[in-house]
């Protein structure tokens, strides 16, 4: 089972401390969200898992952390200044503003039960292009409208990678093929943000640019498409809730040869199966566009396309004595969209012996914010409390552990189930005598007595 809709996850997140609306005490700020104590752990675990899988477990990928604010020329030559825009229409009837290509996903403010464009009253203006980059100014003396001080918050992490291609290549002594991975915040002034953390104006991306010989690009592209589907499943996402979408030639970005999106079933409640899906990540073959456009040398039709760059980002192949611009395969995923998919897929309901419905978040232990909660059965017995606190302390270096005595044992178990903690360890009167504790499994609710001397090993083994 998975969550019946995003709303279920919104309320669980608020109730338990995963995600809160941002600026809530001042009335909120459209589509901004703050990650609470559990949300930040889950997001960190997702990012670490991605980093481990790509940067540590493979031998051909380097890490990078580039600036959010770069020289404006980066965005000129990447094409973002001229082409990173969405078509926008205003409706004269309802006064709403919509993204033309997302009318189907936008509610009409006047007729709340229908999509924009579907009510008889809709009266749209001609589409206008709206650039999605957030502008800012750099420097203490800059005036708001000082063109020389104009800068952007990056709308993607990818460009920071391309402009560092030569730095990484030279310092890491890499040969093709190899990749550069980066995780960080990106900003887009989205026309119609929404659906909780699915589309926000500030979000986090996990992007990797894999540089290769042009003739190898189609094969490597396919390998990453297959690899990412497997990786999502290794994080516990059911294959039934994942599918591929091949972008049509009309949808492809101007630089891309082929792009395949991995979709997740974010809207299982929608009757029309086609509308249940939306993009979790995109995997693009960006050709040699990026390295070429940021290089000082290339000419197109006899004209230097970049008179500003000081670097030639072509690659010299020692073996063949050839110089060329590598192709780039880009798997780009959103941390927040993956976090939402992980939460939706882990959401399960179970009925207990009293016929009450309980929520269990069946997160993979690797992603669970807390791996083990240590609970005292009786709060009025100082020896039990100090034994439980000591067990928490002893486990902590090996796994994220918490101590909790804020309720009766039934309530404490329910809370840990709902936030996805794989194991609870309960200390009772008998523990003081026999040095054994009860280990309770989140998914089966089965309990087992384990000697505290073996507890760490036992849990480590079961956490995998
Ligand atoms: P969409 O079509 O949904 O706007 P996109 O195709 O523009 O997304 P990319 O530029 O390919 O997105 O970005 C890569 C990934 O970054 C997306 O697959 C998504 O996971 C994430 N992402 C992009 N925009 C947002 C956003 N506004 N909020 C949250 N995540 C986002």
Short mmCIF file of C-alpha atoms and ligand atoms in Angstrom, two decimals:
data_model
loop_
_atom_site.label_atom_id
_atom_site.label_comp_id
_atom_site.label_asym_id
_atom_site.label_seq_id
_atom_site.Cartn_x
_atom_site.Cartn_y
_atom_site.Cartn_z
CA UNK A 1 0.00 0.00 0.00
CA UNK A 2 1.06 3.60 -0.44
CA UNK A 3 -0.48 6.95 0.50
CA UNK A 4 -3.89 7.55 -1.12
CA UNK A 5 -2.97 11.16 -1.93
CA UNK A 6 -0.46 13.92 -1.18
CA UNK A 7 -2.78 15.46 1.44
CA UNK A 8 -2.28 12.42 3.67
CA UNK A 9 1.46 13.11 3.65
CA UNK A 10 0.96 16.84 4.22
CA UNK A 11 -0.96 16.16 7.43
CA UNK A 12 1.40 13.42 8.63
CA UNK A 13 4.34 15.75 7.98
CA UNK A 14 2.81 18.58 9.99
CA UNK A 15 1.58 16.32 12.80
CA UNK A 16 4.85 14.51 13.33
CA UNK A 17 7.43 17.14 12.48
CA UNK A 18 8.69 16.30 8.99
CA UNK A 19 7.67 19.45 7.13
CA UNK A 20 5.97 22.72 8.14
CA UNK A 21 4.61 25.58 6.03
CA UNK A 22 7.30 28.31 5.90
CA UNK A 23 6.68 31.69 7.55
CA UNK A 24 3.54 30.17 9.03
CA UNK A 25 3.19 32.65 11.90
CA UNK A 26 3.10 35.49 9.33
CA UNK A 27 0.53 33.86 7.14
CA UNK A 28 2.92 31.69 5.17
CA UNK A 29 4.65 32.27 1.84
CA UNK A 30 3.20 30.53 -1.18
CA UNK A 31 4.79 27.14 -1.64
CA UNK A 32 7.68 27.48 0.78
CA UNK A 33 8.26 24.74 3.31
CA UNK A 34 10.51 24.23 6.33
CA UNK A 35 11.94 20.83 7.19
CA UNK A 36 11.56 19.86 10.84
CA UNK A 37 13.68 17.51 12.93
CA UNK A 38 12.54 14.39 11.06
CA UNK A 39 12.36 16.00 7.62
CA UNK A 40 15.93 17.23 7.75
CA UNK A 41 17.16 13.75 8.75
CA UNK A 42 15.19 12.11 5.94
CA UNK A 43 16.46 14.62 3.39
CA UNK A 44 20.05 14.16 4.62
CA UNK A 45 19.72 10.38 4.37
CA UNK A 46 18.39 10.65 0.80
CA UNK A 47 21.26 12.91 -0.20
CA UNK A 48 23.84 10.69 1.48
CA UNK A 49 22.42 7.64 -0.22
CA UNK A 50 22.65 9.31 -3.65
CA UNK A 51 26.19 10.52 -2.93
CA UNK A 52 27.35 7.12 -1.68
CA UNK A 53 25.83 5.32 -4.63
CA UNK A 54 27.36 7.60 -7.26
CA UNK A 55 30.51 9.13 -5.77
CA UNK A 56 31.72 6.39 -3.42
CA UNK A 57 30.52 3.11 -4.90
CA UNK A 58 31.53 3.95 -8.47
CA UNK A 59 35.09 4.86 -9.31
CA UNK A 60 34.41 7.38 -12.02
CA UNK A 61 32.61 10.28 -10.33
CA UNK A 62 33.97 13.30 -8.46
CA UNK A 63 32.02 15.57 -6.11
CA UNK A 64 31.64 19.35 -6.32
CA UNK A 65 29.95 22.18 -4.44
CA UNK A 66 29.78 25.32 -6.56
CA UNK A 67 28.35 28.75 -5.75
CA UNK A 68 24.67 29.58 -5.93
CA UNK A 69 25.52 33.05 -7.25
CA UNK A 70 27.84 33.03 -10.25
CA UNK A 71 28.99 35.59 -12.79
CA UNK A 72 25.97 36.62 -14.84
CA UNK A 73 27.80 35.54 -18.00
CA UNK A 74 27.33 31.91 -16.94
CA UNK A 75 23.60 32.36 -17.47
CA UNK A 76 24.07 34.31 -20.65
CA UNK A 77 26.07 31.57 -22.35
CA UNK A 78 24.09 28.69 -20.86
CA UNK A 79 21.05 30.20 -22.59
CA UNK A 80 19.09 30.76 -19.39
CA UNK A 81 18.83 34.53 -19.81
CA UNK A 82 17.04 34.16 -23.11
CA UNK A 83 15.32 30.79 -22.98
CA UNK A 84 14.70 29.76 -19.36
CA UNK A 85 11.11 30.89 -19.35
CA UNK A 86 7.61 29.51 -19.21
CA UNK A 87 4.69 30.66 -21.36
CA UNK A 88 2.28 32.53 -19.13
CA UNK A 89 -1.33 33.55 -19.70
CA UNK A 90 -3.67 35.76 -17.67
CA UNK A 91 -7.38 35.07 -17.51
CA UNK A 92 -9.48 38.23 -17.86
CA UNK A 93 -12.47 36.49 -16.25
CA UNK A 94 -10.97 35.04 -13.07
CA UNK A 95 -7.84 37.25 -12.93
CA UNK A 96 -5.73 34.12 -12.47
CA UNK A 97 -2.26 33.76 -13.96
CA UNK A 98 -1.31 30.34 -15.33
CA UNK A 99 1.45 28.44 -17.05
CA UNK A 100 0.09 27.69 -20.50
CA UNK A 101 1.57 24.19 -20.61
CA UNK A 102 0.24 23.34 -17.12
CA UNK A 103 -3.39 24.53 -17.41
CA UNK A 104 -4.50 20.99 -16.73
CA UNK A 105 -2.79 21.08 -13.33
CA UNK A 106 -4.09 24.54 -12.35
CA UNK A 107 -7.33 25.17 -10.54
CA UNK A 108 -9.63 27.91 -11.85
CA UNK A 109 -10.02 30.37 -8.92
CA UNK A 110 -13.59 31.19 -9.95
CA UNK A 111 -14.80 27.64 -10.47
CA UNK A 112 -12.82 25.65 -7.93
CA UNK A 113 -13.97 22.27 -9.21
CA UNK A 114 -12.59 22.70 -12.72
CA UNK A 115 -9.18 23.13 -14.22
CA UNK A 116 -8.12 26.45 -15.69
CA UNK A 117 -9.16 26.57 -19.31
CA UNK A 118 -12.10 24.25 -18.83
CA UNK A 119 -14.77 26.64 -17.56
CA UNK A 120 -16.91 28.38 -20.14
CA UNK A 121 -15.83 31.80 -18.80
CA UNK A 122 -12.09 31.50 -19.45
CA UNK A 123 -10.75 34.44 -21.42
CA UNK A 124 -7.00 34.18 -21.79
CA UNK A 125 -4.54 36.83 -22.93
CA UNK A 126 -1.88 35.98 -25.52
CA UNK A 127 0.94 33.96 -23.90
CA UNK A 128 3.97 35.91 -22.65
CA UNK A 129 7.35 34.45 -21.86
CA UNK A 130 8.21 34.76 -18.17
CA UNK A 131 11.85 34.21 -17.14
CA UNK A 132 12.06 31.95 -14.09
CA UNK A 133 15.39 33.15 -12.72
CA UNK A 134 15.36 35.09 -9.45
CA UNK A 135 17.31 38.32 -9.77
CA UNK A 136 19.46 39.90 -7.11
CA UNK A 137 22.17 42.54 -6.92
CA UNK A 138 25.69 41.99 -5.70
CA UNK A 139 27.68 44.49 -3.62
CA UNK A 140 26.82 46.98 -0.88
CA UNK A 141 26.61 50.04 -3.09
CA UNK A 142 24.58 48.57 -5.90
CA UNK A 143 21.31 50.23 -6.78
CA UNK A 144 18.32 47.95 -7.39
CA UNK A 145 18.41 48.53 -11.13
CA UNK A 146 22.20 48.61 -11.60
CA UNK A 147 22.78 46.35 -14.60
CA UNK A 148 26.44 45.87 -13.64
CA UNK A 149 25.48 44.47 -10.26
CA UNK A 150 22.76 42.16 -11.60
CA UNK A 151 23.12 38.50 -10.64
CA UNK A 152 20.86 35.48 -10.47
CA UNK A 153 20.20 32.75 -7.95
CA UNK A 154 21.05 29.60 -9.87
CA UNK A 155 18.03 27.83 -11.39
CA UNK A 156 19.98 24.55 -11.64
CA UNK A 157 23.20 23.16 -10.21
CA UNK A 158 24.41 21.85 -13.58
CA UNK A 159 26.07 25.02 -14.85
CA UNK A 160 28.37 25.15 -11.81
CA UNK A 161 29.64 21.76 -12.96
CA UNK A 162 30.24 22.70 -16.61
CA UNK A 163 32.21 25.82 -15.75
CA UNK A 164 34.44 23.75 -13.43
CA UNK A 165 35.02 20.99 -15.98
CA UNK A 166 38.66 21.95 -16.63
CA UNK A 167 39.39 22.47 -12.91
CA UNK A 168 38.14 19.03 -12.00
CA UNK A 169 39.70 17.35 -15.04
CA UNK A 170 43.13 18.81 -14.32
CA UNK A 171 43.17 18.28 -10.59
CA UNK A 172 41.67 14.79 -10.56
CA UNK A 173 43.72 13.61 -13.57
CA UNK A 174 40.61 11.95 -14.97
CA UNK A 175 40.19 10.51 -18.43
CA UNK A 176 36.87 10.15 -20.21
CA UNK A 177 34.40 8.87 -19.30
CA UNK A 178 33.88 10.42 -15.87
CA UNK A 179 31.26 12.37 -13.99
CA UNK A 180 30.91 15.29 -11.59
CA UNK A 181 28.16 15.20 -8.98
CA UNK A 182 26.65 18.04 -7.03
CA UNK A 183 23.82 18.49 -4.52
CA UNK A 184 22.48 21.92 -3.70
CA UNK A 185 19.73 24.48 -3.69
CA UNK A 186 18.25 25.85 -6.88
CA UNK A 187 15.70 28.61 -7.33
CA UNK A 188 12.98 29.09 -9.91
CA UNK A 189 10.29 31.73 -9.79
CA UNK A 190 7.67 29.16 -10.79
CA UNK A 191 4.43 30.58 -12.18
CA UNK A 192 2.28 27.87 -10.64
CA UNK A 193 4.04 26.20 -7.74
CA UNK A 194 2.06 23.75 -5.66
CA UNK A 195 1.24 20.23 -4.65
CA UNK A 196 3.11 20.54 -1.38
CA UNK A 197 6.87 20.10 -1.91
CA UNK A 198 6.44 18.83 -5.49
CA UNK A 199 6.91 22.23 -7.10
CA UNK A 200 8.41 25.02 -5.02
CA UNK A 201 10.42 28.13 -5.83
CA UNK A 202 13.36 27.04 -3.71
CA UNK A 203 14.32 23.39 -3.92
CA UNK A 204 17.27 21.07 -3.80
CA UNK A 205 18.71 19.19 -6.73
CA UNK A 206 21.00 16.20 -7.04
CA UNK A 207 22.62 16.51 -10.44
CA UNK A 208 25.42 14.60 -12.06
CA UNK A 209 27.07 15.47 -15.36
CA UNK A 210 28.74 12.48 -16.95
CA UNK A 211 31.26 13.39 -19.65
CA UNK A 212 31.93 10.89 -22.42
CA UNK A 213 32.89 10.38 -26.03
CA UNK A 214 30.00 11.33 -28.34
CA UNK A 215 29.67 7.80 -29.74
CA UNK A 216 29.32 6.32 -26.23
CA UNK A 217 26.63 8.75 -25.12
CA UNK A 218 23.49 6.81 -26.23
CA UNK A 219 24.63 3.62 -24.46
CA UNK A 220 25.67 5.43 -21.26
CA UNK A 221 22.40 7.38 -21.29
CA UNK A 222 20.43 4.13 -21.33
CA UNK A 223 22.60 2.68 -18.53
CA UNK A 224 21.72 5.60 -16.28
CA UNK A 225 18.01 5.33 -17.14
CA UNK A 226 18.07 1.68 -16.07
CA UNK A 227 20.36 2.36 -13.09
CA UNK A 228 18.19 5.08 -11.58
CA UNK A 229 15.04 2.98 -11.80
CA UNK A 230 16.85 0.26 -9.86
CA UNK A 231 18.19 2.76 -7.35
CA UNK A 232 14.71 4.14 -6.65
CA UNK A 233 13.49 0.61 -6.04
CA UNK A 234 16.42 -0.03 -3.70
CA UNK A 235 15.12 2.94 -1.68
CA UNK A 236 11.81 1.13 -1.27
CA UNK A 237 9.79 2.73 -4.07
CA UNK A 238 7.51 0.20 -5.71
CA UNK A 239 8.06 -0.41 -9.44
CA UNK A 240 4.29 -0.05 -9.89
CA UNK A 241 4.58 3.61 -8.96
CA UNK A 242 7.43 4.36 -11.36
CA UNK A 243 7.37 4.68 -15.11
CA UNK A 244 9.40 6.17 -17.92
CA UNK A 245 8.40 8.99 -20.22
CA UNK A 246 10.27 9.64 -23.44
CA UNK A 247 10.18 13.35 -24.27
CA UNK A 248 8.89 14.08 -27.78
CA UNK A 249 11.03 16.13 -30.18
CA UNK A 250 8.76 19.13 -29.51
CA UNK A 251 9.35 18.86 -25.75
CA UNK A 252 13.12 18.39 -25.88
CA UNK A 253 15.29 21.26 -24.67
CA UNK A 254 17.14 22.89 -27.56
CA UNK A 255 20.45 21.29 -26.54
CA UNK A 256 19.16 17.78 -25.84
CA UNK A 257 19.33 14.81 -28.17
CA UNK A 258 17.18 12.54 -26.01
CA UNK A 259 15.58 13.00 -22.59
CA UNK A 260 13.79 10.37 -20.58
CA UNK A 261 11.89 11.34 -17.43
CA UNK A 262 11.27 8.94 -14.59
CA UNK A 263 7.73 9.57 -13.37
CA UNK A 264 6.23 8.77 -9.99
CA UNK A 265 2.54 8.20 -9.26
CA UNK A 266 2.10 11.36 -7.16
CA UNK A 267 -1.66 11.55 -7.76
CA UNK A 268 -3.07 8.03 -7.28
CA UNK A 269 -6.49 9.52 -6.45
CA UNK A 270 -7.01 10.83 -10.00
CA UNK A 271 -9.42 8.77 -12.03
CA UNK A 272 -7.60 9.20 -15.31
CA UNK A 273 -4.51 6.97 -15.04
CA UNK A 274 -2.52 9.27 -17.34
CA UNK A 275 -2.92 12.15 -14.90
CA UNK A 276 -1.65 10.23 -11.90
CA UNK A 277 1.98 10.67 -12.91
CA UNK A 278 4.49 13.49 -12.78
CA UNK A 279 8.24 13.94 -13.10
CA UNK A 280 10.50 12.65 -10.36
CA UNK A 281 13.69 13.14 -12.36
CA UNK A 282 14.97 13.75 -15.88
CA UNK A 283 17.87 12.01 -17.61
CA UNK A 284 19.13 13.95 -20.61
CA UNK A 285 21.71 13.51 -23.31
CA UNK A 286 22.79 17.18 -23.51
CA UNK A 287 25.27 16.57 -26.35
CA UNK A 288 28.36 18.82 -26.38
CA UNK A 289 26.28 22.00 -26.06
CA UNK A 290 27.36 23.00 -22.56
CA UNK A 291 31.12 22.63 -22.81
CA UNK A 292 31.09 24.25 -26.21
CA UNK A 293 29.03 27.24 -25.22
CA UNK A 294 31.23 28.00 -22.20
CA UNK A 295 34.47 27.69 -24.22
CA UNK A 296 36.46 30.58 -25.62
CA UNK A 297 37.32 28.81 -28.87
CA UNK A 298 34.30 27.45 -30.72
CA UNK A 299 33.03 29.13 -33.82
CA UNK A 300 29.65 28.65 -35.39
CA UNK A 301 29.22 29.97 -38.95
CA UNK A 302 32.61 31.65 -38.69
CA UNK A 303 31.59 33.60 -35.56
CA UNK A 304 33.17 33.13 -32.12
CA UNK A 305 30.19 32.14 -30.01
CA UNK A 306 31.81 33.11 -26.72
CA UNK A 307 34.16 36.11 -26.61
CA UNK A 308 34.00 36.28 -22.79
CA UNK A 309 35.24 32.88 -21.60
CA UNK A 310 38.94 32.49 -20.86
CA UNK A 311 38.98 28.70 -21.05
CA UNK A 312 38.76 26.09 -23.78
CA UNK A 313 36.71 23.22 -22.38
CA UNK A 314 37.54 20.73 -25.10
CA UNK A 315 39.22 17.43 -24.25
CA UNK A 316 42.41 15.99 -25.68
CA UNK A 317 42.45 12.24 -26.01
CA UNK A 318 46.06 11.06 -25.58
CA UNK A 319 45.37 7.68 -27.14
CA UNK A 320 43.83 8.90 -30.40
CA UNK A 321 45.49 12.34 -30.42
CA UNK A 322 42.08 13.85 -31.05
CA UNK A 323 40.64 17.03 -29.52
CA UNK A 324 36.87 17.27 -29.14
CA UNK A 325 34.03 18.46 -26.92
CA UNK A 326 32.72 15.65 -24.72
CA UNK A 327 29.03 14.77 -24.69
CA UNK A 328 27.21 15.04 -21.38
CA UNK A 329 24.67 12.69 -19.86
CA UNK A 330 22.75 14.39 -17.07
CA UNK A 331 20.67 12.54 -14.48
CA UNK A 332 18.92 15.35 -12.55
CA UNK A 333 16.71 14.59 -9.57
CA UNK A 334 14.97 16.78 -7.01
CA UNK A 335 15.64 15.94 -3.35
CA UNK A 336 12.19 17.18 -2.36
CA UNK A 337 10.33 15.28 -5.06
CA UNK A 338 12.18 12.11 -4.12
CA UNK A 339 11.45 12.70 -0.45
CA UNK A 340 7.76 13.05 -1.27
CA UNK A 341 7.81 9.85 -3.33
CA UNK A 342 9.64 8.00 -0.54
CA UNK A 343 7.08 9.15 2.05
CA UNK A 344 4.12 8.31 -0.17
CA UNK A 345 5.45 4.87 -0.98
CA UNK A 346 6.31 4.05 2.63
CA UNK A 347 2.88 5.06 3.95
CA UNK A 348 0.90 2.05 5.20
CA UNK A 349 -2.11 1.59 7.43
CA UNK A 350 -2.56 -1.39 9.72
CA UNK A 351 -5.34 -2.41 12.10
CA UNK A 352 -4.35 -3.32 15.65
CA UNK A 353 -5.96 -5.84 18.03
CA UNK A 354 -8.43 -3.18 19.21
CA UNK A 355 -9.50 -2.61 15.61
CA UNK A 356 -7.86 0.82 15.53
CA UNK A 357 -6.12 2.04 12.39
CA UNK A 358 -2.44 2.73 12.84
CA UNK A 359 -0.09 4.40 10.39
CA UNK A 360 3.23 2.75 9.70
CA UNK A 361 5.86 4.45 7.63
CA UNK A 362 7.72 1.51 6.15
CA UNK A 363 10.87 3.44 5.30
CA UNK A 364 13.99 1.53 4.35
CA UNK A 365 16.20 1.55 7.48
CA UNK A 366 18.87 3.40 5.47
CA UNK A 367 16.48 6.35 5.05
CA UNK A 368 14.65 6.25 8.39
CA UNK A 369 15.28 9.48 10.37
CA UNK A 370 15.66 7.45 13.58
CA UNK A 371 16.93 3.88 13.54
CA UNK A 372 16.04 2.91 17.09
CA UNK A 373 14.00 4.41 19.93
CA UNK A 374 14.80 3.33 23.48
CA UNK A 375 11.74 3.43 25.74
CA UNK A 376 11.35 2.83 29.49
CA UNK A 377 8.26 0.75 30.33
CA UNK A 378 7.81 2.44 33.70
CA UNK A 379 8.52 6.08 34.29
CA UNK A 380 8.45 5.92 38.06
CA UNK A 381 11.45 3.65 38.42
CA UNK A 382 14.76 5.57 38.24
CA UNK A 383 16.80 2.39 37.55
CA UNK A 384 14.75 1.63 34.44
CA UNK A 385 15.11 5.19 33.19
CA UNK A 386 18.86 5.29 33.70
CA UNK A 387 19.31 1.88 32.07
CA UNK A 388 17.30 3.05 29.04
CA UNK A 389 19.28 6.30 28.79
CA UNK A 390 22.54 4.38 29.00
CA UNK A 391 21.44 2.02 26.21
CA UNK A 392 20.60 5.01 24.01
CA UNK A 393 24.05 6.48 24.71
CA UNK A 394 25.79 3.19 23.90
CA UNK A 395 23.92 2.73 20.62
CA UNK A 396 24.31 6.31 19.38
CA UNK A 397 27.82 6.06 17.89
CA UNK A 398 26.63 3.20 15.70
CA UNK A 399 23.15 4.40 14.73
CA UNK A 400 20.80 7.34 15.20
CA UNK A 401 19.06 6.51 18.48
CA UNK A 402 16.64 8.47 20.65
CA UNK A 403 15.30 8.08 24.18
CA UNK A 404 11.61 8.80 24.70
CA UNK A 405 9.52 8.65 27.86
CA UNK A 406 6.81 11.14 26.96
CA UNK A 407 3.89 8.70 27.06
CA UNK A 408 2.60 5.23 27.74
CA UNK A 409 4.26 2.43 25.79
CA UNK A 410 1.35 2.04 23.33
CA UNK A 411 1.52 5.73 22.40
CA UNK A 412 5.31 5.62 22.10
CA UNK A 413 5.18 2.61 19.76
CA UNK A 414 2.51 4.28 17.63
CA UNK A 415 4.56 7.43 17.33
CA UNK A 416 7.69 5.55 16.28
CA UNK A 417 5.69 3.51 13.73
CA UNK A 418 4.30 6.67 12.24
CA UNK A 419 7.72 8.27 11.78
CA UNK A 420 9.26 5.11 10.36
CA UNK A 421 11.60 4.02 13.16
CA UNK A 422 12.50 0.39 12.33
CA UNK A 423 13.05 -0.73 15.95
CA UNK A 424 11.94 0.11 19.45
CA UNK A 425 13.87 -1.16 22.44
CA UNK A 426 11.92 -1.37 25.68
CA UNK A 427 13.48 -1.57 29.13
CA UNK A 428 11.26 -3.10 31.83
CA UNK A 429 11.52 -4.41 35.41
CA UNK A 430 12.88 -7.73 34.24
CA UNK A 431 15.65 -5.99 32.29
CA UNK A 432 17.14 -4.91 35.61
CA UNK A 433 17.40 -8.57 36.62
CA UNK A 434 18.34 -10.39 33.42
CA UNK A 435 19.96 -7.64 31.33
CA UNK A 436 17.61 -8.38 28.44
CA UNK A 437 15.42 -5.83 26.61
CA UNK A 438 12.48 -6.17 24.27
CA UNK A 439 13.15 -5.35 20.63
CA UNK A 440 10.00 -4.58 18.68
CA UNK A 441 9.86 -4.67 14.88
CA UNK A 442 8.00 -1.75 13.24
CA UNK A 443 6.53 -3.73 10.35
CA UNK A 444 5.49 -7.00 12.03
CA UNK A 445 5.06 -5.71 15.60
CA UNK A 446 6.87 -8.88 16.69
CA UNK A 447 8.88 -8.68 19.87
CA UNK A 448 12.05 -10.46 20.88
CA UNK A 449 14.14 -10.44 24.06
CA UNK A 450 17.77 -9.58 23.39
CA UNK A 451 20.73 -9.41 25.77
CA UNK A 452 21.97 -5.83 26.01
CA UNK A 453 25.54 -7.01 25.40
CA UNK A 454 24.45 -8.22 21.97
CA UNK A 455 22.00 -5.44 21.23
CA UNK A 456 24.20 -3.26 19.03
CA UNK A 457 25.29 -6.15 16.80
CA UNK A 458 21.77 -7.52 16.66
CA UNK A 459 20.31 -4.18 15.54
CA UNK A 460 23.12 -3.45 13.10
CA UNK A 461 22.55 -6.78 11.42
CA UNK A 462 18.81 -6.25 11.12
CA UNK A 463 19.18 -2.66 9.90
CA UNK A 464 21.32 -4.01 7.05
P1 LIG B 1 9.13 20.38 -14.41
O1 LIG B 1 8.85 20.01 -15.84
O2 LIG B 1 8.38 19.55 -13.41
O3 LIG B 1 9.06 21.86 -14.16
P2 LIG B 1 11.86 20.33 -15.16
O4 LIG B 1 11.81 19.34 -16.26
O5 LIG B 1 11.91 21.76 -15.45
O6 LIG B 1 10.65 20.02 -14.13
P3 LIG B 1 14.58 19.88 -14.56
O7 LIG B 1 15.04 21.21 -15.01
O8 LIG B 1 14.83 18.69 -15.42
O9 LIG B 1 13.04 19.95 -14.18
O10 LIG B 1 15.13 19.63 -13.08
C1 LIG B 1 15.53 18.37 -12.62
C2 LIG B 1 14.73 17.95 -11.41
O11 LIG B 1 14.70 18.97 -10.43
C3 LIG B 1 13.26 17.64 -11.69
O12 LIG B 1 13.09 16.36 -12.20
C4 LIG B 1 12.67 17.78 -10.30
O13 LIG B 1 12.89 16.60 -9.54
C5 LIG B 1 13.49 18.90 -9.70
N1 LIG B 1 12.75 20.16 -9.82
C6 LIG B 1 12.71 20.99 -10.88
N2 LIG B 1 11.94 22.07 -10.62
C7 LIG B 1 11.48 21.91 -9.36
C8 LIG B 1 10.64 22.68 -8.50
N3 LIG B 1 10.14 23.84 -8.90
N4 LIG B 1 10.36 22.20 -7.27
C9 LIG B 1 10.87 21.02 -6.85
N5 LIG B 1 11.68 20.25 -7.60
C10 LIG B 1 11.98 20.68 -8.84
#
